[in-house]
Amino acid sequence: VDWEAWSDALFAHAPALDYILVSQGGVNRIGTFFPDKVKTFVAVHNVAETKTPEPCLSFAERPHDVTFIGNFFPTERFQGRNRGLNMLYRLADRFDVRIMSKVSDAEYQSALADTKMQFNHSATTVQQIVNARNFEAGACRALVLGEAYNPAIRQFLEDDEFLPYDESTLADRIQWALDHPDEAQRRIDKGSAKLTAPLMPRLLAVLEEILAEPPKPRLGRDLYELLIGLCAGFPNWGSGMGSERLLFTIYMMVDSVVEGSRGTEDDPTFLNLAGVTMAEASDELERLGRQNDEADTRTHAQFAPKILWTRAAELDTTFASPVYNLARYAYKRGDVANATQLLMAARQRLIDHGGNAMVRPTMFYPVKADNSVGLDRLLTIASNTARFTHRSNEARWKRFADLLRWRIEEALGDLALKRGDRDAALRHYTDAGKTAPDICTEAMRKMVALAETEGRRDIVIAALEHLIKINPMDLPHRVKLSAEYEKIGKVDEALREEIRLLSKAVVTPRAFDRPPFDEL
């Protein structure tokens, strides 16, 4: 699974696990936290069961040079991939380059079968893995283009089984393959044999290695880890991802709070986590039609979410998370005025205490969202990433504080807009962009739309400039920015060239479709 994006669940369960099987990139990253638990195994395959049509064209016979197929929105989840695609689309005049997204299964298979090389760049800068695209390319007899610095692909494929590249060598490597079709074909033949071979022998080899080692004492999870693991576990991505919590799990969540409360009545960390757990359980019981149980958890004299979070916030007046959770809970219950006041109180704690407001283990409500890459889930995903990108606790806590401040500012902007205060909304969206400039795409999109209605061209241009800085693949906002520049007599030839090359390389019209604001 995506061990970076969902590391809240992985790290919570890890103490109770004997081994964690991941790709080499996961060994390099997770191994620093759990050095004795991590084993290398590539647990993916040709998921789409893609097959090469007969007759199979040789490398030299294929009409297209390089093809990428996959998602590159939302920006925040695919920052690493977008950097790679930024390298690729700039070669659209030199080579036959296709960047394809939101295609049908038939279009996907056809594109892999008629391209010489399949470009596959890691989605994130942290998690570099061997993903299913490699195996599907192998099945369709395309030459895999993979990052030379990706530890996972180098652990799985030898240098003569794919085409390694980096930012400085991409164009030269593509040209080399085109100039040496017989050698490129040999790499395809060798790499495809490995990519289409059964993975079970590899897994069995890892399991036999594990069984040959002396048994290790298994450690239990502490109470914090148990609650995080139950709430943030992998079957909690939402109905849009085809998964729901089991009823047994929901009651286990409630029981764990009740049992764990003995002796922890004055522990702000437990109380905050317990509040999230009970709120999530209440939501799930309501979804399942168990209104009596849902009402009991939501209004319980001791374990109601509001009571738990309020107590946590009173016990530690620097702790921002329980106040934020109270605000999100109030908003979901329709209490907009109270939600606004609580968001402002949580923001003040972050202003006053910075990273010190985020030193405790925490969860944010809601954990489970139907759109798993919506802003609520993005807050958690970005926090998970900070585990790997910030080495010291102090740096991580500062990042956590900045992320929560971003989410609060954007939420305050949304609420200001609902009550018709457009100036306040613009201020909050601007502050959201300042606190987390790398993940504030939706705040900037809202600024553009709002500033246009207000006739504030200066704000429109500033927000558009921010958007294209975040995402090198953002063609629609580049076109819009160029048009805004023309209105004020500014000519940006570099921007026009980016637009031309992107328009040429991205051949699927729906590739830039974005969900509307109300879904986010």
Short mmCIF file of C-alpha atoms in Angstrom, two decimals:
data_model
loop_
_atom_site.label_atom_id
_atom_site.label_comp_id
_atom_site.label_asym_id
_atom_site.label_seq_id
_atom_site.Cartn_x
_atom_site.Cartn_y
_atom_site.Cartn_z
CA VAL A 1 0.00 0.00 0.00
CA ASP A 2 1.02 3.65 -0.04
CA TRP A 3 3.12 3.48 3.11
CA GLU A 4 3.85 7.21 2.99
CA ALA A 5 0.28 8.48 2.60
CA TRP A 6 -1.20 6.03 5.13
CA SER A 7 1.71 5.83 7.59
CA ASP A 8 -0.56 6.86 10.48
CA ALA A 9 -2.11 3.39 10.32
CA LEU A 10 1.14 1.60 9.56
CA PHE A 11 3.06 3.19 12.44
CA ALA A 12 0.20 2.55 14.86
CA HIS A 13 0.08 -1.15 14.02
CA ALA A 14 3.85 -1.66 13.63
CA PRO A 15 4.66 -2.44 17.29
CA ALA A 16 2.34 -5.46 17.14
CA LEU A 17 3.75 -6.73 13.84
CA ASP A 18 6.72 -9.06 13.45
CA TYR A 19 7.60 -7.99 9.90
CA ILE A 20 6.64 -5.36 7.34
CA LEU A 21 7.06 -6.28 3.67
CA VAL A 22 7.70 -3.29 1.40
CA SER A 23 9.67 -2.34 -1.70
CA GLN A 24 13.27 -1.22 -1.37
CA GLY A 25 12.22 2.42 -1.12
CA GLY A 26 10.10 1.48 1.89
CA VAL A 27 13.03 -0.40 3.43
CA ASN A 28 15.20 2.70 3.11
CA ARG A 29 12.60 5.02 4.65
CA ILE A 30 10.65 2.88 7.14
CA GLY A 31 13.76 0.95 8.16
CA THR A 32 15.07 3.98 10.06
CA PHE A 33 12.05 3.67 12.38
CA PHE A 34 11.70 -0.14 12.51
CA PRO A 35 15.11 -1.54 11.52
CA ASP A 36 14.42 -5.14 12.55
CA LYS A 37 10.96 -5.47 11.03
CA VAL A 38 11.30 -4.45 7.40
CA LYS A 39 11.82 -6.95 4.58
CA THR A 40 12.03 -6.24 0.84
CA PHE A 41 9.23 -7.52 -1.34
CA VAL A 42 7.54 -6.00 -4.40
CA ALA A 43 3.90 -6.83 -3.75
CA VAL A 44 2.41 -5.55 -7.01
CA HIS A 45 1.79 -7.09 -10.42
CA ASN A 46 -0.17 -6.56 -13.64
CA VAL A 47 -3.27 -5.46 -11.71
CA ALA A 48 -5.25 -4.51 -14.81
CA GLU A 49 -4.40 -7.87 -16.47
CA THR A 50 -3.20 -5.90 -19.48
CA LYS A 51 -2.18 -8.02 -22.48
CA THR A 52 -0.41 -7.24 -25.72
CA PRO A 53 -2.62 -7.59 -28.78
CA GLU A 54 -1.46 -9.98 -31.48
CA PRO A 55 0.61 -9.47 -33.48
CA CYS A 56 2.90 -7.65 -31.05
CA LEU A 57 4.78 -4.79 -32.69
CA SER A 58 8.53 -4.66 -32.17
CA PHE A 59 10.22 -1.63 -30.63
CA ALA A 60 11.17 -0.24 -34.05
CA GLU A 61 7.66 -0.72 -35.48
CA ARG A 62 5.78 1.17 -32.78
CA PRO A 63 4.51 4.59 -33.92
CA HIS A 64 4.96 6.58 -30.69
CA ASP A 65 8.21 7.28 -28.84
CA VAL A 66 7.28 7.90 -25.18
CA THR A 67 3.95 7.61 -23.39
CA PHE A 68 2.88 8.35 -19.82
CA ILE A 69 -0.51 7.04 -18.67
CA GLY A 70 -1.85 7.82 -15.20
CA ASN A 71 -3.11 10.49 -12.84
CA PHE A 72 -1.38 13.76 -12.07
CA PHE A 73 -4.22 15.43 -10.17
CA PRO A 74 -4.72 16.23 -7.35
CA THR A 75 -1.47 18.15 -7.34
CA GLU A 76 -0.74 17.54 -3.68
CA ARG A 77 -0.66 13.77 -4.08
CA PHE A 78 1.37 13.71 -7.27
CA GLN A 79 4.02 16.37 -6.76
CA GLY A 80 6.88 14.03 -7.56
CA ARG A 81 5.19 12.72 -10.71
CA ASN A 82 4.42 16.24 -11.91
CA ARG A 83 8.08 17.14 -11.62
CA GLY A 84 8.92 14.20 -13.83
CA LEU A 85 6.21 15.07 -16.35
CA ASN A 86 7.56 18.61 -16.37
CA MET A 87 10.79 17.14 -17.76
CA LEU A 88 8.91 15.03 -20.30
CA TYR A 89 6.49 17.49 -21.88
CA ARG A 90 9.33 19.90 -22.65
CA LEU A 91 10.65 17.28 -25.10
CA ALA A 92 7.44 17.27 -27.17
CA ASP A 93 9.09 18.97 -30.16
CA ARG A 94 12.06 16.60 -30.18
CA PHE A 95 10.15 13.33 -29.70
CA ASP A 96 6.66 11.91 -30.14
CA VAL A 97 5.57 12.41 -26.51
CA ARG A 98 2.09 11.55 -25.19
CA ILE A 99 0.84 12.32 -21.69
CA MET A 100 -2.49 10.57 -21.12
CA SER A 101 -4.88 10.63 -18.17
CA LYS A 102 -8.48 9.54 -17.52
CA VAL A 103 -8.52 6.99 -20.34
CA SER A 104 -10.62 3.85 -20.72
CA ASP A 105 -9.19 0.37 -20.22
CA ALA A 106 -9.16 -0.21 -23.97
CA GLU A 107 -7.40 3.10 -24.62
CA TYR A 108 -4.90 2.31 -21.87
CA GLN A 109 -3.99 -1.08 -23.30
CA SER A 110 -3.81 0.26 -26.86
CA ALA A 111 -1.51 3.11 -25.80
CA LEU A 112 0.90 0.74 -24.05
CA ALA A 113 0.95 -1.54 -27.07
CA ASP A 114 1.84 1.18 -29.59
CA THR A 115 4.49 3.09 -27.65
CA LYS A 116 8.19 2.35 -27.68
CA MET A 117 8.81 3.57 -24.13
CA GLN A 118 6.56 3.86 -21.09
CA PHE A 119 7.50 6.77 -18.80
CA ASN A 120 6.84 5.95 -15.15
CA HIS A 121 7.83 8.54 -12.56
CA SER A 122 7.14 8.15 -8.84
CA ALA A 123 4.00 9.89 -7.66
CA THR A 124 5.73 11.45 -4.65
CA THR A 125 9.25 12.51 -3.85
CA VAL A 126 9.22 10.35 -0.71
CA GLN A 127 7.72 7.03 -1.78
CA GLN A 128 9.68 5.65 -4.72
CA ILE A 129 8.32 2.23 -5.59
CA VAL A 130 7.84 -0.33 -8.31
CA ASN A 131 4.19 0.12 -9.20
CA ALA A 132 1.74 -1.73 -11.43
CA ARG A 133 2.54 0.45 -14.46
CA ASN A 134 5.93 -1.25 -14.73
CA PHE A 135 4.36 -4.70 -14.88
CA GLU A 136 1.69 -3.62 -17.37
CA ALA A 137 4.38 -2.10 -19.59
CA GLY A 138 6.27 -5.39 -19.41
CA ALA A 139 3.15 -7.30 -20.44
CA CYS A 140 2.67 -4.94 -23.41
CA ARG A 141 6.36 -5.17 -24.39
CA ALA A 142 7.16 -1.47 -23.92
CA LEU A 143 10.54 -0.32 -22.65
CA VAL A 144 10.23 0.89 -19.05
CA LEU A 145 11.67 4.37 -18.42
CA GLY A 146 12.42 4.56 -14.68
CA GLU A 147 14.28 6.94 -12.39
CA ALA A 148 17.95 6.03 -12.02
CA TYR A 149 17.79 7.04 -8.35
CA ASN A 150 14.68 4.99 -7.50
CA PRO A 151 15.91 2.31 -5.05
CA ALA A 152 12.81 0.14 -5.57
CA ILE A 153 13.06 -0.24 -9.33
CA ARG A 154 16.82 -0.83 -9.11
CA GLN A 155 16.22 -3.56 -6.56
CA PHE A 156 13.80 -5.28 -8.93
CA LEU A 157 15.26 -4.61 -12.40
CA GLU A 158 18.87 -4.67 -13.60
CA ASP A 159 20.29 -1.80 -15.65
CA ASP A 160 19.92 -3.83 -18.86
CA GLU A 161 16.22 -4.60 -18.15
CA PHE A 162 14.88 -1.04 -18.24
CA LEU A 163 16.05 2.45 -19.24
CA PRO A 164 17.24 4.48 -16.24
CA TYR A 165 17.18 8.28 -16.45
CA ASP A 166 17.50 11.39 -14.33
CA GLU A 167 16.72 15.04 -14.96
CA SER A 168 19.97 15.67 -16.82
CA THR A 169 19.91 12.50 -18.95
CA LEU A 170 16.26 11.94 -19.91
CA ALA A 171 16.49 13.36 -23.43
CA ASP A 172 19.78 11.61 -24.17
CA ARG A 173 18.46 8.25 -22.91
CA ILE A 174 15.36 8.49 -25.11
CA GLN A 175 17.51 9.40 -28.09
CA TRP A 176 19.89 6.51 -27.37
CA ALA A 177 17.00 4.02 -27.43
CA LEU A 178 15.70 5.40 -30.71
CA ASP A 179 19.20 5.22 -32.22
CA HIS A 180 19.75 1.65 -30.95
CA PRO A 181 16.43 -0.20 -31.51
CA ASP A 182 18.02 -3.67 -31.36
CA GLU A 183 19.60 -2.98 -27.95
CA ALA A 184 16.34 -1.42 -26.74
CA GLN A 185 14.50 -4.57 -27.86
CA ARG A 186 16.93 -6.75 -25.91
CA ARG A 187 16.20 -4.72 -22.76
CA ILE A 188 12.48 -5.14 -23.36
CA ASP A 189 12.78 -8.88 -23.83
CA LYS A 190 14.83 -9.33 -20.68
CA GLY A 191 12.81 -6.93 -18.55
CA SER A 192 9.44 -8.29 -19.73
CA ALA A 193 10.46 -11.81 -18.79
CA LYS A 194 10.96 -10.68 -15.20
CA LEU A 195 7.94 -8.37 -15.11
CA THR A 196 5.57 -11.07 -16.37
CA ALA A 197 6.97 -13.91 -14.24
CA PRO A 198 4.88 -15.11 -11.25
CA LEU A 199 5.63 -13.20 -8.05
CA MET A 200 4.76 -16.09 -5.73
CA PRO A 201 8.28 -17.62 -5.82
CA ARG A 202 9.69 -14.28 -4.70
CA LEU A 203 7.20 -14.06 -1.85
CA LEU A 204 7.90 -17.63 -0.77
CA ALA A 205 11.62 -16.89 -0.69
CA VAL A 206 11.01 -13.96 1.65
CA LEU A 207 8.71 -16.01 3.87
CA GLU A 208 11.24 -18.86 4.06
CA GLU A 209 13.91 -16.35 5.10
CA ILE A 210 11.61 -15.05 7.83
CA LEU A 211 10.77 -18.54 9.11
CA ALA A 212 14.47 -19.40 9.29
CA GLU A 213 15.11 -16.56 11.72
CA PRO A 214 14.71 -16.97 15.49
CA PRO A 215 11.30 -15.82 16.72
CA LYS A 216 11.21 -12.27 18.03
CA PRO A 217 9.32 -11.09 21.08
CA ARG A 218 6.17 -9.31 19.92
CA LEU A 219 5.50 -5.93 21.49
CA GLY A 220 2.02 -4.71 22.32
CA ARG A 221 0.66 -1.39 21.19
CA ASP A 222 0.11 1.37 23.69
CA LEU A 223 -3.33 2.89 24.06
CA TYR A 224 -2.59 5.80 21.71
CA GLU A 225 -1.41 3.44 18.97
CA LEU A 226 -4.45 1.21 19.42
CA LEU A 227 -6.91 4.07 18.92
CA ILE A 228 -5.02 5.49 15.94
CA GLY A 229 -4.75 2.05 14.39
CA LEU A 230 -8.47 1.37 14.78
CA CYS A 231 -9.53 4.77 13.40
CA ALA A 232 -6.96 5.19 10.63
CA GLY A 233 -6.80 1.57 9.44
CA PHE A 234 -6.81 0.86 5.74
CA PRO A 235 -10.53 -0.10 5.36
CA ASN A 236 -11.46 3.47 6.32
CA TRP A 237 -10.97 5.29 3.04
CA GLY A 238 -14.69 5.88 2.53
CA SER A 239 -17.46 4.54 0.33
CA GLY A 240 -15.96 6.27 -2.69
CA MET A 241 -12.99 3.91 -2.34
CA GLY A 242 -15.21 0.85 -1.99
CA SER A 243 -14.50 0.18 1.69
CA GLU A 244 -16.37 0.52 4.96
CA ARG A 245 -15.53 -0.23 8.58
CA LEU A 246 -16.84 -3.53 9.86
CA LEU A 247 -19.44 -3.36 12.61
CA PHE A 248 -17.11 -5.44 14.80
CA THR A 249 -14.41 -2.78 14.35
CA ILE A 250 -16.79 0.02 15.30
CA TYR A 251 -17.71 -1.65 18.59
CA MET A 252 -14.05 -2.39 19.22
CA MET A 253 -13.38 1.34 18.85
CA VAL A 254 -16.01 2.16 21.45
CA ASP A 255 -14.88 -0.59 23.84
CA SER A 256 -11.25 0.54 23.57
CA VAL A 257 -12.19 4.06 24.64
CA VAL A 258 -14.26 2.84 27.58
CA GLU A 259 -11.62 0.38 28.78
CA GLY A 260 -8.74 2.78 28.14
CA SER A 261 -10.37 5.59 30.09
CA ARG A 262 -9.53 4.01 33.43
CA GLY A 263 -6.65 6.01 34.83
CA THR A 264 -6.43 8.34 31.83
CA GLU A 265 -9.17 10.80 32.74
CA ASP A 266 -6.62 13.62 32.92
CA ASP A 267 -4.54 12.69 29.87
CA PRO A 268 -5.13 15.25 27.08
CA THR A 269 -3.59 12.99 24.44
CA PHE A 270 -5.92 10.10 25.24
CA LEU A 271 -8.96 12.36 25.53
CA ASN A 272 -8.34 13.92 22.13
CA LEU A 273 -7.80 10.55 20.44
CA ALA A 274 -10.81 9.13 22.25
CA GLY A 275 -12.95 12.02 21.01
CA VAL A 276 -12.02 11.28 17.41
CA THR A 277 -12.65 7.57 17.96
CA MET A 278 -16.11 8.13 19.42
CA ALA A 279 -17.05 10.67 16.75
CA GLU A 280 -16.02 8.28 13.99
CA ALA A 281 -17.92 5.42 15.66
CA SER A 282 -21.03 7.61 15.96
CA ASP A 283 -20.88 8.54 12.28
CA GLU A 284 -20.54 4.89 11.28
CA LEU A 285 -23.37 3.69 13.52
CA GLU A 286 -25.59 6.40 12.03
CA ARG A 287 -24.66 5.22 8.52
CA LEU A 288 -25.56 1.65 9.44
CA GLY A 289 -28.96 2.70 10.76
CA ARG A 290 -28.18 1.89 14.40
CA GLN A 291 -29.64 5.12 15.75
CA ASN A 292 -29.92 3.97 19.35
CA ASP A 293 -26.25 3.07 19.60
CA GLU A 294 -25.30 6.21 17.69
CA ALA A 295 -27.28 8.43 20.07
CA ASP A 296 -25.68 6.75 23.07
CA THR A 297 -22.14 7.44 21.82
CA ARG A 298 -22.90 11.00 20.76
CA THR A 299 -24.57 12.06 24.00
CA HIS A 300 -22.87 9.87 26.60
CA ALA A 301 -22.19 11.77 29.85
CA GLN A 302 -18.56 10.68 29.91
CA PHE A 303 -17.59 9.59 26.40
CA ALA A 304 -19.43 11.98 24.08
CA PRO A 305 -16.91 13.47 21.61
CA LYS A 306 -17.61 17.08 22.67
CA ILE A 307 -17.00 16.21 26.33
CA LEU A 308 -13.74 14.41 25.59
CA TRP A 309 -12.34 17.17 23.35
CA THR A 310 -13.44 19.95 25.69
CA ARG A 311 -11.71 18.24 28.61
CA ALA A 312 -8.51 17.73 26.55
CA ALA A 313 -8.44 21.41 25.55
CA GLU A 314 -8.94 22.52 29.16
CA LEU A 315 -6.18 20.27 30.52
CA ASP A 316 -3.59 21.46 27.99
CA THR A 317 -4.16 25.05 26.89
CA THR A 318 -1.37 24.81 24.28
CA PHE A 319 -2.87 21.77 22.50
CA ALA A 320 -4.50 22.85 19.21
CA SER A 321 -5.91 19.55 17.90
CA PRO A 322 -8.86 19.07 20.30
CA VAL A 323 -10.07 22.62 19.64
CA TYR A 324 -9.82 22.05 15.89
CA ASN A 325 -11.67 18.74 16.24
CA LEU A 326 -14.42 20.45 18.21
CA ALA A 327 -14.76 22.98 15.40
CA ARG A 328 -14.98 20.36 12.66
CA TYR A 329 -17.50 18.38 14.72
CA ALA A 330 -19.62 21.49 15.29
CA TYR A 331 -19.56 22.29 11.58
CA LYS A 332 -20.62 18.77 10.64
CA ARG A 333 -23.51 19.07 13.10
CA GLY A 334 -24.61 22.34 11.43
CA ASP A 335 -23.41 24.72 14.18
CA VAL A 336 -21.59 27.14 11.89
CA ALA A 337 -21.24 30.03 14.35
CA ASN A 338 -19.66 27.85 17.03
CA ALA A 339 -17.42 26.18 14.43
CA THR A 340 -16.08 29.59 13.40
CA GLN A 341 -15.26 30.61 16.97
CA LEU A 342 -13.56 27.29 17.70
CA LEU A 343 -11.48 27.45 14.52
CA MET A 344 -10.29 30.91 15.55
CA ALA A 345 -9.42 29.59 19.01
CA ALA A 346 -7.44 26.70 17.53
CA ARG A 347 -5.62 29.11 15.21
CA GLN A 348 -4.70 31.29 18.17
CA ARG A 349 -3.09 28.35 19.93
CA LEU A 350 -0.97 27.74 16.83
CA ILE A 351 -0.03 31.42 16.63
CA ASP A 352 0.91 31.52 20.32
CA HIS A 353 2.75 28.19 20.56
CA GLY A 354 3.80 27.16 17.03
CA GLY A 355 5.14 23.63 16.89
CA ASN A 356 4.70 23.22 20.65
CA ALA A 357 0.94 23.09 20.02
CA MET A 358 1.45 19.85 18.07
CA VAL A 359 3.84 17.77 20.18
CA ARG A 360 1.24 15.21 21.29
CA PRO A 361 0.24 12.21 19.14
CA THR A 362 -2.94 13.27 17.42
CA MET A 363 -5.70 12.54 14.93
CA PHE A 364 -7.91 14.98 13.09
CA TYR A 365 -11.67 14.62 12.72
CA PRO A 366 -13.05 13.48 10.34
CA VAL A 367 -10.66 10.60 9.67
CA LYS A 368 -12.85 8.90 7.10
CA ALA A 369 -13.91 10.96 4.08
CA ASP A 370 -15.76 9.76 0.99
CA ASN A 371 -13.18 11.61 -1.06
CA SER A 372 -9.93 10.19 0.30
CA VAL A 373 -7.88 13.02 -1.21
CA GLY A 374 -10.20 15.79 -0.07
CA LEU A 375 -8.85 18.51 2.18
CA ASP A 376 -9.54 16.67 5.44
CA ARG A 377 -7.63 13.59 4.30
CA LEU A 378 -4.94 15.76 2.74
CA LEU A 379 -4.24 17.26 6.17
CA THR A 380 -3.47 13.77 7.50
CA ILE A 381 -1.58 12.64 4.38
CA ALA A 382 0.67 15.70 4.48
CA SER A 383 1.29 15.16 8.20
CA ASN A 384 2.22 11.55 7.49
CA THR A 385 4.72 12.68 4.86
CA ALA A 386 6.40 14.95 7.39
CA ARG A 387 7.55 11.82 9.25
CA PHE A 388 9.93 11.14 6.39
CA THR A 389 10.84 14.64 5.21
CA HIS A 390 11.68 16.27 8.56
CA ARG A 391 14.41 14.64 10.60
CA SER A 392 14.00 16.30 13.99
CA ASN A 393 10.91 16.28 16.16
CA GLU A 394 10.99 20.06 16.33
CA ALA A 395 10.92 20.35 12.54
CA ARG A 396 8.07 17.84 12.31
CA TRP A 397 6.04 19.66 14.96
CA LYS A 398 6.55 22.95 13.11
CA ARG A 399 5.33 21.31 9.89
CA PHE A 400 2.30 19.84 11.71
CA ALA A 401 1.45 23.31 13.02
CA ASP A 402 1.77 24.88 9.57
CA LEU A 403 -0.45 22.20 8.04
CA LEU A 404 -3.16 22.61 10.65
CA ARG A 405 -2.97 26.39 10.31
CA TRP A 406 -3.44 26.02 6.53
CA ARG A 407 -6.51 23.85 7.02
CA ILE A 408 -7.98 26.23 9.61
CA GLU A 409 -7.42 29.31 7.43
CA GLU A 410 -9.04 27.68 4.41
CA ALA A 411 -11.99 26.50 6.52
CA LEU A 412 -12.40 30.02 7.96
CA GLY A 413 -12.33 31.39 4.42
CA ASP A 414 -15.09 29.00 3.39
CA LEU A 415 -17.21 30.00 6.38
CA ALA A 416 -16.63 33.70 5.71
CA LEU A 417 -17.77 33.17 2.14
CA LYS A 418 -20.92 31.41 3.35
CA ARG A 419 -21.88 34.45 5.41
CA GLY A 420 -21.08 36.82 2.53
CA ASP A 421 -17.88 38.38 3.91
CA ARG A 422 -15.74 38.23 0.77
CA ASP A 423 -12.92 40.40 2.11
CA ALA A 424 -12.47 38.10 5.10
CA ALA A 425 -12.56 35.06 2.83
CA LEU A 426 -9.77 36.51 0.66
CA ARG A 427 -7.68 37.25 3.76
CA HIS A 428 -8.06 33.70 5.06
CA TYR A 429 -7.26 32.12 1.69
CA THR A 430 -4.18 34.33 1.42
CA ASP A 431 -3.02 33.22 4.87
CA ALA A 432 -3.65 29.58 3.91
CA GLY A 433 -1.29 30.05 1.00
CA LYS A 434 1.37 31.59 3.21
CA THR A 435 1.34 28.86 5.87
CA ALA A 436 1.44 25.85 3.52
CA PRO A 437 2.37 27.19 0.06
CA ASP A 438 2.99 23.72 -1.37
CA ILE A 439 -0.50 22.27 -0.79
CA CYS A 440 -2.82 25.27 -0.99
CA THR A 441 -4.14 24.58 -4.50
CA GLU A 442 -7.82 24.76 -3.61
CA ALA A 443 -7.40 27.96 -1.57
CA MET A 444 -5.74 29.59 -4.57
CA ARG A 445 -8.50 28.35 -6.91
CA LYS A 446 -11.08 29.86 -4.60
CA MET A 447 -9.13 33.13 -4.52
CA VAL A 448 -9.16 33.30 -8.31
CA ALA A 449 -12.92 32.75 -8.53
CA LEU A 450 -13.68 35.18 -5.72
CA ALA A 451 -11.29 37.92 -6.85
CA GLU A 452 -12.75 37.76 -10.37
CA THR A 453 -16.21 38.55 -9.02
CA GLU A 454 -14.72 41.43 -7.03
CA GLY A 455 -12.77 42.82 -10.00
CA ARG A 456 -9.46 42.36 -8.15
CA ARG A 457 -7.14 41.55 -11.05
CA ASP A 458 -4.04 41.92 -8.87
CA ILE A 459 -5.27 39.10 -6.61
CA VAL A 460 -6.32 36.98 -9.60
CA ILE A 461 -2.84 37.25 -11.11
CA ALA A 462 -1.05 36.58 -7.80
CA ALA A 463 -3.15 33.47 -7.15
CA LEU A 464 -2.65 32.17 -10.70
CA GLU A 465 1.11 32.68 -10.39
CA HIS A 466 1.03 30.67 -7.17
CA LEU A 467 -0.98 27.88 -8.80
CA ILE A 468 1.40 27.37 -11.72
CA LYS A 469 4.35 27.46 -9.33
CA ILE A 470 2.81 24.61 -7.32
CA ASN A 471 2.05 22.50 -10.38
CA PRO A 472 4.17 22.49 -13.56
CA MET A 473 1.41 20.46 -15.28
CA ASP A 474 -1.36 23.00 -14.69
CA LEU A 475 -2.24 23.98 -18.25
CA PRO A 476 -5.68 25.60 -17.61
CA HIS A 477 -4.32 28.11 -15.12
CA ARG A 478 -1.35 28.85 -17.37
CA VAL A 479 -3.75 29.72 -20.18
CA LYS A 480 -5.79 31.86 -17.81
CA LEU A 481 -2.69 33.65 -16.49
CA SER A 482 -1.46 34.39 -19.99
CA ALA A 483 -4.84 35.95 -20.80
CA GLU A 484 -4.68 38.07 -17.63
CA TYR A 485 -1.18 39.24 -18.58
CA GLU A 486 -2.46 40.31 -22.00
CA LYS A 487 -5.11 42.49 -20.35
CA ILE A 488 -2.40 44.51 -18.60
CA GLY A 489 -0.07 44.55 -21.61
CA LYS A 490 2.42 42.04 -20.26
CA VAL A 491 4.00 39.51 -22.59
CA ASP A 492 5.56 36.35 -21.10
CA GLU A 493 7.11 34.34 -23.91
CA ALA A 494 8.33 31.57 -21.57
CA LEU A 495 4.78 31.06 -20.32
CA ARG A 496 3.45 30.94 -23.88
CA GLU A 497 6.03 28.30 -24.75
CA GLU A 498 5.02 26.20 -21.74
CA ILE A 499 1.40 26.39 -22.88
CA ARG A 500 2.29 25.34 -26.43
CA LEU A 501 4.35 22.35 -25.34
CA LEU A 502 1.84 21.20 -22.73
CA SER A 503 -1.00 21.47 -25.24
CA LYS A 504 0.99 19.37 -27.69
CA ALA A 505 2.06 16.67 -25.21
CA VAL A 506 -1.16 16.15 -23.23
CA VAL A 507 -3.39 14.42 -25.76
CA THR A 508 -6.40 13.50 -23.60
CA PRO A 509 -8.89 16.37 -23.16
CA ARG A 510 -10.16 15.23 -19.74
CA ALA A 511 -6.67 15.09 -18.24
CA PHE A 512 -7.13 18.46 -16.53
CA ASP A 513 -10.64 17.90 -15.15
CA ARG A 514 -10.91 18.98 -11.53
CA PRO A 515 -13.71 18.33 -9.02
CA PRO A 516 -15.88 21.33 -8.12
CA PHE A 517 -15.24 23.29 -4.94
CA ASP A 518 -18.18 21.84 -3.03
CA GLU A 519 -16.63 18.36 -3.19
CA LEU A 520 -13.48 19.64 -1.51
#
